[in-house]
Structure formats: structure tokens, C-alpha cells
Amino acid sequence: MRRVFLLRAYGDFAIAVQALAPLDEIVASLHLRPLYEALISRGCISPRAISFVDFGIKGSQLNLFTNRDFLRFDTFRQLSKIREYISANPGYTDFVEQSARLGLLNFCTSHSFQALFETGEPVYAAYGLPVQGVIKQGDKVLIFPDARLQKREIPYSILAQIEGRVVRFGVDYTNFEELIGLIQEADYIYAADSLPLHLAYLCRKPHYILYPEGGKLDFFTPDALASGSYSTFNQFTYV
């Protein structure tokens, strides 16, 4: 049986949880459970069996997958916990989402993980998620400028051009359920390449992606790519 370990960021989880096959065994880091529970509570997805395991991930994803925390002592502790879990629960063909640092992950866990898709491959297409074809049907526009990486945050010069409400974590929402509620009540979403973008797709809300020069498009949604609803900060012109 195929077993998939979800060890990455919240946006990655929001994509994977709607795409993985019903027969897939899912093991997810415990830090992702609050998002899953909010998605269930707000009616975004149907409940499914997921084993949430404490691998010691305190940030947004497994340290091994980051540049900033790669060499921290916690990284080795997290990898040790993954190795212990696999040893205690054998008999599966194990996968992680992306191929990035797959060899190092396998070396450090003494395991043979496979990747669901190659890093750099369009993620939604790799999962088989479709264009939804949703269109704007009202005037309630929300703008989510925040992003996990500072360089992806939408600058004030762009925010000043858009007619809509700027929504920020810690001010307008403080948890996943409040965030999802805001998106569900909106008619159109402007977002950085971050969790609110992927929640907009999951909630079937039309959206527009703003990203920095040189940014990659591999996590862009099928609808944004199909409609051309994306722009770099420098090229953006509000209509």
C-alpha cells in the first residue's frame, strides 16, 4: 500500500489533502492538524483518515526542506523521529511530496522514500487537480499580502493600487478557521504565493496571484495559469 508523508508547509498540505487518492495512507506532521481541523469545520473537505504524528516540527515544515533551519540540531531530532516511526510501522511503499533533498532524506532516515513529483514540476498538474472555471460574482475583494518568505510579500505600492480590503494575520484573523471564513465570504481574492492562495482554490474562489520578479510558477493554481490571472510586482497594473 502507498503511504504518503506530508511534512511540508500549510499550503502544500492544502493542495495534497484534496488530491491524494482515498486509498492512500496519509501520515502528516502534527503541526498540520489545526489546518486540517479548520478545513473540516468549515466544510471545505470531507473527513478522511490521517495519522498526525509529532515529528518535532515546530516551524512551517521539516527543517531538512529549508535553507534557514537545515543545520539546526532539531533537524536531526526530527529525522530520528521519522526513522523511528517507519521502523515501528513497516510494510508500506513510502512517498513524500517533492523530490527536493530526497537523497539526503533517505540517507538520514535509512529509508527509501520516493517522490510523488519532481521539484519544479507544476504541482497542481502533478496531482491532477483541474481548472475550476470560477468567475467573480460580487464586489467583496480581499487582499492577502502576507507570505511565509518575506520576498513574496506583496509590497505597499501594489496594495495601494487595488480596490479591496487588505487582510493580515494577527490583525484580521488569528487562526485557520477565521482565515478560511474570510475567504469563503469573499467574491475575489488577491494573494501572494502563500496559503490563502491555495485556500482560495480549495474554496472555489476566483483569485489573482502577485509574486516577485524571478519567482517560480510551479505552485500557481490551474485557474490562475489558465486565465493569466497572475503578475510580478513590477508588471502589475490594476484594472
Coordinates of N, CA and C in Angstrom, one line a residue:
M1 N 0.8 -1.2 0.0 CA 0.0 0.0 0.0 C 0.9 1.3 0.0
R2 N 0.4 2.3 -0.7 CA 1.2 3.6 -0.8 C 0.9 4.4 0.5
R3 N 1.9 4.8 1.1 CA 1.8 5.7 2.3 C 2.5 7.0 2.0
V4 N 1.9 8.1 2.2 CA 2.4 9.4 1.9 C 2.6 10.2 3.1
F5 N 3.9 10.7 3.3 CA 4.2 11.6 4.4 C 4.1 13.0 4.0
L6 N 3.3 13.8 4.7 CA 3.1 15.2 4.5 C 3.9 16.0 5.6
L7 N 5.0 16.5 5.2 CA 6.0 17.1 6.1 C 6.3 18.6 5.8
R8 N 5.6 19.1 4.8 CA 5.9 20.4 4.3 C 5.0 21.5 4.9
A9 N 4.9 22.6 4.2 CA 4.2 23.8 4.7 C 2.7 23.6 4.6
Y10 N 1.9 24.6 5.2 CA 0.5 24.6 5.2 C -0.1 24.6 3.8
G11 N 0.5 25.4 2.9 CA 0.0 25.4 1.5 C 0.1 24.1 0.8
D12 N 1.2 23.5 1.0 CA 1.4 22.1 0.4 C 0.4 21.1 0.9
F13 N 0.1 21.2 2.2 CA -0.9 20.3 2.8 C -2.3 20.6 2.2
A14 N -2.7 21.9 2.0 CA -4.0 22.3 1.5 C -4.2 21.7 0.1
I15 N -3.1 21.6 -0.7 CA -3.2 21.0 -2.0 C -3.3 19.5 -1.9
A16 N -2.4 18.9 -1.2 CA -2.3 17.5 -1.1 C -3.6 16.8 -0.6
V17 N -4.2 17.4 0.5 CA -5.3 16.8 1.2 C -6.5 16.7 0.3
Q18 N -6.6 17.5 -0.7 CA -7.7 17.4 -1.7 C -7.4 16.5 -2.9
A19 N -6.2 16.1 -3.0 CA -5.8 15.5 -4.2 C -5.4 14.0 -4.0
L20 N -4.9 13.6 -2.9 CA -4.5 12.3 -2.6 C -5.6 11.3 -2.7
A21 N -5.3 10.1 -3.3 CA -6.4 9.1 -3.5 C -6.9 8.6 -2.2
P22 N -8.2 8.2 -2.2 CA -8.9 7.7 -1.0 C -8.1 6.5 -0.4
L23 N -7.5 5.7 -1.2 CA -6.8 4.5 -0.6 C -5.4 4.8 -0.1
D24 N -4.9 6.0 -0.4 CA -3.6 6.4 0.2 C -3.6 6.5 1.7
E25 N -2.6 5.9 2.3 CA -2.4 6.0 3.7 C -1.6 7.3 3.9
I26 N -2.2 8.2 4.7 CA -1.5 9.5 4.9 C -1.0 9.7 6.4
V27 N 0.3 10.0 6.4 CA 0.9 10.3 7.7 C 1.4 11.8 7.6
A28 N 0.8 12.6 8.5 CA 1.1 14.1 8.4 C 1.7 14.5 9.7
S29 N 2.6 15.5 9.6 CA 3.2 16.1 10.8 C 2.1 16.7 11.7
L30 N 2.3 16.6 13.0 CA 1.3 17.1 13.9 C 1.0 18.6 13.7
H31 N 2.0 19.4 13.3 CA 1.8 20.8 13.1 C 0.7 21.2 12.1
L32 N 0.3 20.2 11.2 CA -0.7 20.4 10.2 C -2.1 20.1 10.7
R33 N -2.2 19.5 11.8 CA -3.6 19.1 12.3 C -4.5 20.3 12.5
P34 N -4.1 21.5 13.0 CA -5.0 22.6 13.2 C -5.6 23.0 11.8
L35 N -4.8 23.0 10.8 CA -5.4 23.4 9.5 C -6.4 22.4 9.0
Y36 N -6.0 21.1 9.1 CA -7.0 20.0 8.8 C -8.3 20.2 9.5
E37 N -8.2 20.4 10.8 CA -9.5 20.5 11.6 C -10.3 21.7 11.2
A38 N -9.6 22.8 10.8 CA -10.3 24.0 10.3 C -11.0 23.7 9.0
L39 N -10.3 23.0 8.1 CA -10.9 22.7 6.8 C -12.1 21.8 7.0
I40 N -12.1 20.9 7.9 CA -13.3 20.1 8.2 C -14.4 20.9 8.8
S41 N -14.1 21.7 9.8 CA -15.0 22.6 10.5 C -15.8 23.5 9.5
R42 N -15.0 24.0 8.5 CA -15.6 25.0 7.6 C -16.2 24.3 6.4
G43 N -16.3 23.0 6.4 CA -16.9 22.3 5.3 C -16.1 22.3 4.0
C44 N -14.8 22.5 4.0 CA -14.0 22.6 2.8 C -13.7 21.2 2.2
I45 N -13.5 20.2 3.1 CA -13.2 18.9 2.6 C -13.9 17.9 3.5
S46 N -14.0 16.7 3.0 CA -14.7 15.6 3.8 C -13.6 15.0 4.7
P47 N -14.0 14.6 5.9 CA -13.1 13.9 6.8 C -12.4 12.7 6.1
R48 N -11.2 12.4 6.4 CA -10.5 11.2 6.0 C -9.5 10.8 7.0
A49 N -9.1 9.5 6.9 CA -8.2 9.0 7.9 C -6.8 9.6 7.7
I50 N -6.3 10.3 8.6 CA -4.9 10.8 8.6 C -4.3 10.6 9.9
S51 N -3.1 10.0 9.9 CA -2.3 9.8 11.2 C -1.4 11.1 11.4
F52 N -1.8 11.9 12.3 CA -1.0 13.0 12.7 C 0.0 12.6 13.7
V53 N 1.3 12.8 13.4 CA 2.4 12.3 14.2 C 3.3 13.5 14.6
D54 N 3.7 13.5 15.9 CA 4.6 14.5 16.3 C 6.1 14.2 16.0
F55 N 6.5 14.8 14.9 CA 7.9 14.6 14.4 C 8.8 15.7 14.9
G56 N 8.3 16.5 15.8 CA 9.1 17.6 16.4 C 9.2 18.8 15.5
I57 N 8.3 18.9 14.5 CA 8.4 20.1 13.6 C 7.7 21.2 14.3
K58 N 8.4 22.3 14.6 CA 7.9 23.4 15.3 C 7.7 24.6 14.3
G59 N 8.4 24.6 13.2 CA 8.2 25.7 12.2 C 7.1 25.3 11.2
S60 N 7.3 25.8 10.0 CA 6.3 25.6 9.0 C 6.4 24.2 8.2
Q61 N 7.6 23.6 8.3 CA 7.9 22.4 7.6 C 9.1 21.7 8.2
L62 N 9.4 20.5 7.7 CA 10.6 19.7 8.2 C 11.8 20.6 7.9
N63 N 12.7 20.7 8.9 CA 13.9 21.6 8.8 C 14.7 21.2 7.6
L64 N 14.8 19.9 7.3 CA 15.6 19.4 6.2 C 15.2 20.1 4.9
F65 N 14.0 20.5 4.7 CA 13.5 21.1 3.5 C 13.7 22.6 3.4
T66 N 14.3 23.2 4.4 CA 14.5 24.6 4.5 C 16.0 24.9 4.4
N67 N 16.3 26.1 4.0 CA 17.7 26.6 4.0 C 18.1 27.2 5.3
R68 N 17.1 27.9 5.9 CA 17.4 28.6 7.2 C 17.7 27.6 8.3
D69 N 16.9 26.6 8.5 CA 17.0 25.7 9.6 C 17.7 24.3 9.3
F70 N 18.2 24.2 8.1 CA 18.8 23.0 7.7 C 19.8 22.3 8.6
L71 N 20.7 23.1 9.2 CA 21.7 22.6 10.0 C 21.5 22.7 11.5
R72 N 20.2 23.0 11.9 CA 19.9 23.1 13.3 C 19.9 21.7 14.0
F73 N 20.2 21.6 15.3 CA 20.1 20.3 16.0 C 18.8 19.7 15.9
D74 N 17.7 20.5 15.9 CA 16.3 20.0 15.8 C 16.1 19.2 14.5
T75 N 16.9 19.5 13.5 CA 16.7 18.8 12.2 C 17.0 17.3 12.4
F76 N 18.1 17.0 13.1 CA 18.5 15.6 13.4 C 17.5 14.9 14.3
R77 N 16.9 15.6 15.2 CA 15.9 15.1 16.1 C 14.6 14.7 15.3
Q78 N 14.2 15.6 14.4 CA 13.1 15.3 13.5 C 13.3 14.1 12.7
L79 N 14.4 14.0 12.0 CA 14.7 12.9 11.2 C 14.8 11.6 12.0
S80 N 15.3 11.7 13.2 CA 15.3 10.5 14.0 C 13.9 10.0 14.4
K81 N 13.0 10.9 14.6 CA 11.6 10.5 14.9 C 10.9 9.9 13.7
I82 N 11.2 10.4 12.5 CA 10.7 9.8 11.3 C 11.2 8.4 11.1
R83 N 12.5 8.2 11.3 CA 13.1 6.9 11.2 C 12.5 5.9 12.3
E84 N 12.2 6.4 13.5 CA 11.6 5.6 14.5 C 10.2 5.2 14.1
Y85 N 9.5 6.1 13.5 CA 8.1 5.8 13.1 C 8.0 4.8 12.0
I86 N 8.9 4.9 11.1 CA 9.0 3.9 10.0 C 9.3 2.5 10.5
S87 N 10.3 2.5 11.4 CA 10.7 1.2 12.0 C 9.6 0.5 12.8
A88 N 8.7 1.4 13.4 CA 7.6 0.8 14.2 C 6.4 0.5 13.4
N89 N 6.4 1.1 12.1 CA 5.2 0.9 11.3 C 5.7 0.5 9.8
P90 N 6.2 -0.7 9.7 CA 6.8 -1.1 8.4 C 5.7 -1.6 7.4
G91 N 6.1 -2.0 6.2 CA 5.2 -2.7 5.3 C 4.6 -1.8 4.3
Y92 N 5.0 -0.6 4.1 CA 4.4 0.3 3.1 C 5.5 0.7 2.1
T93 N 5.0 1.2 0.9 CA 5.8 1.9 0.0 C 5.6 3.4 0.3
D94 N 6.7 4.1 0.7 CA 6.6 5.4 1.3 C 7.0 6.5 0.3
F95 N 6.2 7.6 0.4 CA 6.4 8.7 -0.5 C 6.4 10.0 0.3
V96 N 7.1 11.0 -0.2 CA 7.0 12.4 0.2 C 6.5 13.2 -1.0
E97 N 6.2 14.4 -0.8 CA 5.6 15.2 -1.9 C 6.6 15.5 -3.0
Q98 N 7.7 16.1 -2.7 CA 8.6 16.5 -3.7 C 9.9 15.8 -3.7
S99 N 10.7 15.9 -4.8 CA 12.0 15.2 -4.9 C 13.1 16.0 -4.3
A100 N 12.9 17.3 -3.9 CA 14.0 18.1 -3.3 C 14.6 17.4 -2.1
R101 N 15.9 17.3 -2.1 CA 16.6 16.7 -0.9 C 16.2 15.3 -0.6
L102 N 15.6 14.6 -1.6 CA 15.1 13.2 -1.3 C 16.3 12.3 -1.0
G103 N 17.4 12.4 -1.7 CA 18.5 11.5 -1.4 C 19.0 11.7 0.1
L104 N 19.1 13.0 0.5 CA 19.5 13.3 1.8 C 18.5 12.8 2.9
L105 N 17.2 12.9 2.6 CA 16.2 12.4 3.5 C 16.4 10.9 3.6
N106 N 16.6 10.2 2.5 CA 16.7 8.8 2.6 C 18.0 8.3 3.3
F107 N 19.0 9.1 3.1 CA 20.3 8.8 3.8 C 20.1 9.0 5.3
C108 N 19.5 10.1 5.7 CA 19.4 10.4 7.2 C 18.3 9.5 7.9
T109 N 17.4 8.9 7.1 CA 16.4 8.1 7.8 C 16.6 6.6 7.5
S110 N 17.7 6.3 6.7 CA 18.0 4.9 6.3 C 16.8 4.2 5.7
H111 N 16.1 5.0 4.8 CA 14.9 4.5 4.2 C 14.9 4.8 2.7
S112 N 13.9 4.4 2.0 CA 13.8 4.6 0.6 C 12.5 5.3 0.2
F113 N 12.4 6.5 0.6 CA 11.2 7.3 0.2 C 11.3 7.5 -1.3
Q114 N 10.1 7.6 -1.9 CA 10.0 8.1 -3.3 C 9.3 9.4 -3.3
A115 N 9.3 10.1 -4.4 CA 8.7 11.4 -4.5 C 7.4 11.3 -5.4
L116 N 6.4 12.0 -5.0 CA 5.1 12.0 -5.8 C 5.4 12.7 -7.1
F117 N 6.2 13.8 -7.1 CA 6.5 14.5 -8.3 C 7.9 15.2 -8.1
E118 N 8.4 15.6 -9.2 CA 9.7 16.3 -9.2 C 9.6 17.7 -8.8
T119 N 10.5 18.2 -8.0 CA 10.5 19.6 -7.6 C 10.7 20.4 -8.8
G120 N 9.9 21.5 -9.0 CA 9.9 22.3 -10.1 C 8.7 22.0 -11.1
E121 N 8.2 20.8 -11.0 CA 7.1 20.4 -11.8 C 5.8 21.2 -11.3
P122 N 4.9 21.6 -12.2 CA 3.7 22.2 -11.8 C 2.9 21.3 -10.8
V123 N 2.7 21.8 -9.6 CA 2.3 20.9 -8.5 C 0.8 20.5 -8.7
Y124 N -0.1 21.5 -9.1 CA -1.5 21.1 -9.2 C -1.6 20.1 -10.4
A125 N -0.9 20.3 -11.5 CA -1.0 19.4 -12.6 C -0.5 18.0 -12.2
A126 N 0.6 18.0 -11.4 CA 1.2 16.7 -10.9 C 0.2 15.9 -10.1
Y127 N -0.7 16.6 -9.4 CA -1.7 16.0 -8.6 C -3.0 15.7 -9.4
G128 N -3.1 16.2 -10.6 CA -4.3 16.0 -11.4 C -5.4 16.9 -11.0
L129 N -5.2 18.0 -10.4 CA -6.2 19.0 -10.0 C -6.6 19.8 -11.2
P130 N -7.9 20.1 -11.4 CA -8.3 20.7 -12.7 C -8.5 22.2 -12.6
V131 N -8.7 22.8 -13.7 CA -9.2 24.2 -13.8 C -10.7 24.2 -13.3
Q132 N -11.0 25.1 -12.4 CA -12.4 25.1 -11.9 C -13.3 26.0 -12.7
G133 N -12.7 27.0 -13.3 CA -13.5 27.9 -14.1 C -14.4 28.8 -13.3
V134 N -14.1 29.1 -12.1 CA -14.9 30.0 -11.3 C -14.7 31.5 -11.7
I135 N -15.7 32.3 -11.6 CA -15.7 33.7 -12.0 C -16.2 34.6 -10.9
K136 N -15.8 35.8 -11.0 CA -16.1 36.8 -9.9 C -17.6 37.1 -10.1
Q137 N -18.3 37.1 -8.9 CA -19.8 37.3 -9.0 C -20.2 38.3 -7.9
G138 N -19.3 39.1 -7.4 CA -19.7 40.2 -6.5 C -18.5 41.1 -6.3
D139 N -18.6 42.0 -5.4 CA -17.7 43.1 -5.2 C -16.8 43.1 -4.0
K140 N -16.9 42.0 -3.2 CA -16.2 41.9 -2.0 C -14.8 41.3 -2.3
V141 N -13.8 42.2 -2.3 CA -12.5 41.8 -2.7 C -11.6 41.9 -1.5
L142 N -10.9 40.8 -1.3 CA -9.9 40.7 -0.2 C -8.5 40.5 -0.7
I143 N -7.5 41.2 0.0 CA -6.1 41.1 -0.5 C -5.3 40.5 0.7
F144 N -4.6 39.4 0.4 CA -3.8 38.8 1.4 C -2.3 39.0 1.0
P145 N -1.7 40.0 1.6 CA -0.3 40.3 1.2 C 0.8 39.4 1.9
D146 N 0.4 38.8 3.0 CA 1.5 38.1 3.8 C 1.9 36.8 3.1
A147 N 3.1 36.4 3.3 CA 3.7 35.2 2.8 C 4.7 34.6 3.8
R148 N 5.0 33.3 3.7 CA 6.0 32.7 4.6 C 7.4 33.3 4.4
L149 N 7.7 33.6 3.1 CA 9.0 34.2 2.8 C 8.8 35.7 2.5
Q150 N 9.6 36.5 3.2 CA 9.4 38.0 3.1 C 9.4 38.5 1.7
K151 N 10.3 37.9 0.8 CA 10.4 38.4 -0.5 C 9.1 38.2 -1.3
R152 N 8.3 37.3 -0.9 CA 7.0 37.1 -1.6 C 5.9 38.0 -1.1
E153 N 6.1 38.7 0.0 CA 5.0 39.6 0.5 C 4.7 40.7 -0.5
I154 N 3.4 41.0 -0.7 CA 3.0 42.0 -1.7 C 3.3 43.4 -1.1
P155 N 4.1 44.2 -1.8 CA 4.5 45.5 -1.3 C 3.4 46.5 -1.2
Y156 N 3.6 47.5 -0.4 CA 2.5 48.5 -0.2 C 2.2 49.2 -1.5
S157 N 3.2 49.5 -2.3 CA 2.9 50.2 -3.6 C 1.9 49.4 -4.5
I158 N 1.8 48.1 -4.3 CA 0.8 47.3 -5.1 C -0.5 47.4 -4.3
L159 N -0.5 47.3 -3.0 CA -1.7 47.3 -2.2 C -2.5 48.6 -2.4
A160 N -1.7 49.7 -2.6 CA -2.4 51.0 -2.8 C -3.1 51.1 -4.1
Q161 N -2.8 50.2 -5.1 CA -3.5 50.3 -6.4 C -4.8 49.5 -6.4
I162 N -5.0 48.6 -5.5 CA -6.1 47.6 -5.6 C -7.2 48.1 -4.7
E163 N -8.4 48.1 -5.3 CA -9.6 48.4 -4.5 C -10.1 47.2 -3.8
G164 N -9.9 47.1 -2.5 CA -10.3 45.9 -1.8 C -9.8 46.1 -0.3
R165 N -10.1 45.1 0.5 CA -9.7 45.1 1.9 C -8.4 44.3 2.1
V166 N -7.4 45.0 2.7 CA -6.2 44.3 3.0 C -6.4 43.5 4.3
V167 N -6.1 42.2 4.2 CA -6.3 41.3 5.4 C -5.0 40.7 5.8
R168 N -4.7 40.9 7.1 CA -3.4 40.4 7.6 C -3.5 39.5 8.8
F169 N -2.6 38.6 8.9 CA -2.6 37.7 10.1 C -2.2 38.5 11.3
G170 N -2.9 38.2 12.4 CA -2.7 38.8 13.7 C -3.5 40.1 13.9
V171 N -4.1 40.6 12.8 CA -5.0 41.7 12.8 C -6.4 41.4 12.5
D172 N -6.6 40.8 11.3 CA -7.9 40.4 10.8 C -8.3 39.0 11.1
Y173 N -7.3 38.1 11.3 CA -7.6 36.7 11.7 C -6.4 36.2 12.5
T174 N -6.7 35.3 13.3 CA -5.6 34.8 14.2 C -5.5 33.2 14.2
N175 N -6.3 32.6 13.4 CA -6.3 31.1 13.3 C -6.8 30.7 11.9
F176 N -6.7 29.4 11.6 CA -7.0 28.9 10.3 C -8.5 29.0 10.0
E177 N -9.3 28.8 11.0 CA -10.8 28.8 10.8 C -11.2 30.2 10.5
E178 N -10.7 31.2 11.1 CA -11.0 32.6 10.8 C -10.6 33.0 9.4
L179 N -9.4 32.5 9.0 CA -8.8 32.7 7.7 C -9.8 32.1 6.6
I180 N -10.1 30.9 6.8 CA -11.0 30.2 5.8 C -12.3 30.9 5.7
G181 N -12.9 31.3 6.9 CA -14.2 32.0 6.9 C -14.1 33.3 6.1
L182 N -13.0 34.1 6.2 CA -12.9 35.3 5.4 C -12.9 35.0 3.9
I183 N -12.1 33.9 3.5 CA -12.1 33.5 2.1 C -13.4 33.1 1.6
Q184 N -14.1 32.3 2.4 CA -15.4 31.8 1.9 C -16.4 32.9 1.7
E185 N -16.3 34.0 2.5 CA -17.2 35.1 2.4 C -16.8 36.1 1.3
A186 N -15.6 36.0 0.7 CA -15.2 36.9 -0.3 C -15.7 36.5 -1.7
D187 N -15.7 37.5 -2.6 CA -16.0 37.3 -4.0 C -14.8 37.1 -4.9
Y188 N -13.7 37.7 -4.4 CA -12.5 37.7 -5.2 C -11.3 37.9 -4.3
I189 N -10.2 37.2 -4.6 CA -9.0 37.2 -3.8 C -7.8 37.6 -4.5
Y190 N -7.0 38.5 -4.0 CA -5.7 38.8 -4.4 C -4.7 38.2 -3.4
A191 N -3.7 37.5 -3.8 CA -2.9 36.9 -2.8 C -1.4 36.7 -3.3
A192 N -0.5 36.7 -2.3 CA 0.8 36.3 -2.6 C 0.8 34.7 -2.8
D193 N 1.9 34.2 -3.2 CA 2.1 32.7 -3.4 C 2.2 32.2 -2.0
S194 N 1.1 31.9 -1.3 CA 1.1 31.5 0.1 C -0.2 30.8 0.4
L195 N -0.4 30.4 1.6 CA -1.6 29.6 2.0 C -2.9 30.2 1.5
P196 N -3.2 31.5 1.7 CA -4.5 32.0 1.3 C -4.8 31.7 -0.2
L197 N -3.8 31.7 -1.0 CA -4.0 31.4 -2.4 C -4.5 30.0 -2.6
H198 N -3.9 29.1 -1.9 CA -4.3 27.7 -2.1 C -5.7 27.4 -1.4
L199 N -6.0 28.1 -0.4 CA -7.3 28.0 0.2 C -8.4 28.6 -0.7
A200 N -8.0 29.7 -1.5 CA -9.0 30.3 -2.4 C -9.3 29.2 -3.5
Y201 N -8.3 28.5 -4.0 CA -8.6 27.4 -5.0 C -9.5 26.4 -4.3
L202 N -9.2 25.9 -3.1 CA -9.9 24.9 -2.5 C -11.3 25.3 -2.2
C203 N -11.5 26.6 -1.9 CA -12.9 27.1 -1.6 C -13.6 27.6 -2.9
R204 N -13.0 27.3 -4.0 CA -13.6 27.7 -5.3 C -13.9 29.2 -5.4
K205 N -12.9 30.0 -5.0 CA -13.0 31.5 -5.1 C -12.0 32.0 -6.2
P206 N -12.5 32.8 -7.1 CA -11.6 33.4 -8.2 C -10.5 34.2 -7.5
H207 N -9.3 34.2 -8.1 CA -8.2 34.8 -7.5 C -7.1 35.2 -8.5
Y208 N -6.3 36.1 -7.9 CA -5.2 36.7 -8.7 C -3.9 36.6 -7.9
I209 N -2.8 36.1 -8.5 CA -1.5 35.9 -7.8 C -0.5 37.0 -8.1
L210 N 0.1 37.5 -7.1 CA 1.1 38.5 -7.2 C 2.4 38.0 -6.6
Y211 N 3.5 38.1 -7.4 CA 4.7 37.5 -6.9 C 5.9 38.3 -7.4
P212 N 7.1 38.1 -6.8 CA 8.3 38.9 -7.0 C 8.9 38.5 -8.4
E213 N 9.7 39.4 -8.9 CA 10.5 39.1 -10.1 C 11.3 37.9 -9.9
G214 N 11.4 37.0 -10.9 CA 12.1 35.8 -10.8 C 11.5 34.7 -10.0
G215 N 10.3 34.9 -9.5 CA 9.5 33.9 -8.8 C 9.1 32.8 -9.7
K216 N 9.0 31.6 -9.1 CA 8.6 30.4 -9.8 C 7.1 30.3 -9.9
L217 N 6.6 29.6 -10.9 CA 5.2 29.4 -11.1 C 4.7 28.0 -10.7
D218 N 5.5 27.2 -10.2 CA 5.2 25.8 -10.0 C 4.1 25.5 -9.0
F219 N 3.8 26.5 -8.1 CA 2.7 26.3 -7.2 C 1.5 27.2 -7.5
F220 N 1.5 27.7 -8.7 CA 0.3 28.5 -9.2 C -0.8 27.6 -9.4
T221 N -2.0 28.1 -9.2 CA -3.2 27.3 -9.4 C -3.6 27.1 -10.8
P222 N -4.3 26.1 -11.2 CA -4.7 25.9 -12.6 C -5.6 27.0 -13.1
D223 N -6.4 27.6 -12.3 CA -7.3 28.7 -12.8 C -6.4 29.9 -13.1
A224 N -5.5 30.3 -12.2 CA -4.7 31.4 -12.4 C -3.8 31.3 -13.7
L225 N -3.3 30.1 -13.9 CA -2.5 29.8 -15.1 C -3.3 29.9 -16.4
A226 N -4.5 29.3 -16.3 CA -5.4 29.2 -17.5 C -5.9 30.6 -17.9
S227 N -6.2 31.4 -16.9 CA -6.8 32.8 -17.2 C -5.8 33.9 -17.3
G228 N -4.5 33.6 -17.0 CA -3.5 34.6 -16.9 C -3.6 35.5 -15.7
S229 N -4.3 35.1 -14.7 CA -4.5 35.9 -13.5 C -3.4 35.9 -12.5
Y230 N -2.2 36.4 -13.0 CA -1.0 36.5 -12.2 C -0.1 37.5 -12.8
S231 N 0.7 38.1 -11.9 CA 1.6 39.1 -12.4 C 2.8 39.3 -11.4
T232 N 3.9 39.7 -11.9 CA 5.0 40.1 -11.0 C 4.7 41.4 -10.4
F233 N 5.3 41.8 -9.3 CA 5.1 43.1 -8.7 C 5.4 44.2 -9.7
N234 N 6.4 44.1 -10.4 CA 6.8 45.2 -11.3 C 5.9 45.3 -12.5
Q235 N 5.3 44.3 -12.9 CA 4.5 44.3 -14.1 C 3.0 44.6 -13.8
F236 N 2.6 44.5 -12.6 CA 1.2 44.6 -12.2 C 0.6 45.9 -12.6
T237 N -0.6 45.9 -13.2 CA -1.4 47.1 -13.4 C -2.8 46.8 -13.1
Y238 N -3.4 47.5 -12.1 CA -4.7 47.3 -11.6 C -5.7 47.8 -12.7
V239 N -6.7 47.0 -13.0 CA -7.8 47.4 -14.0 C -9.1 47.4 -13.2

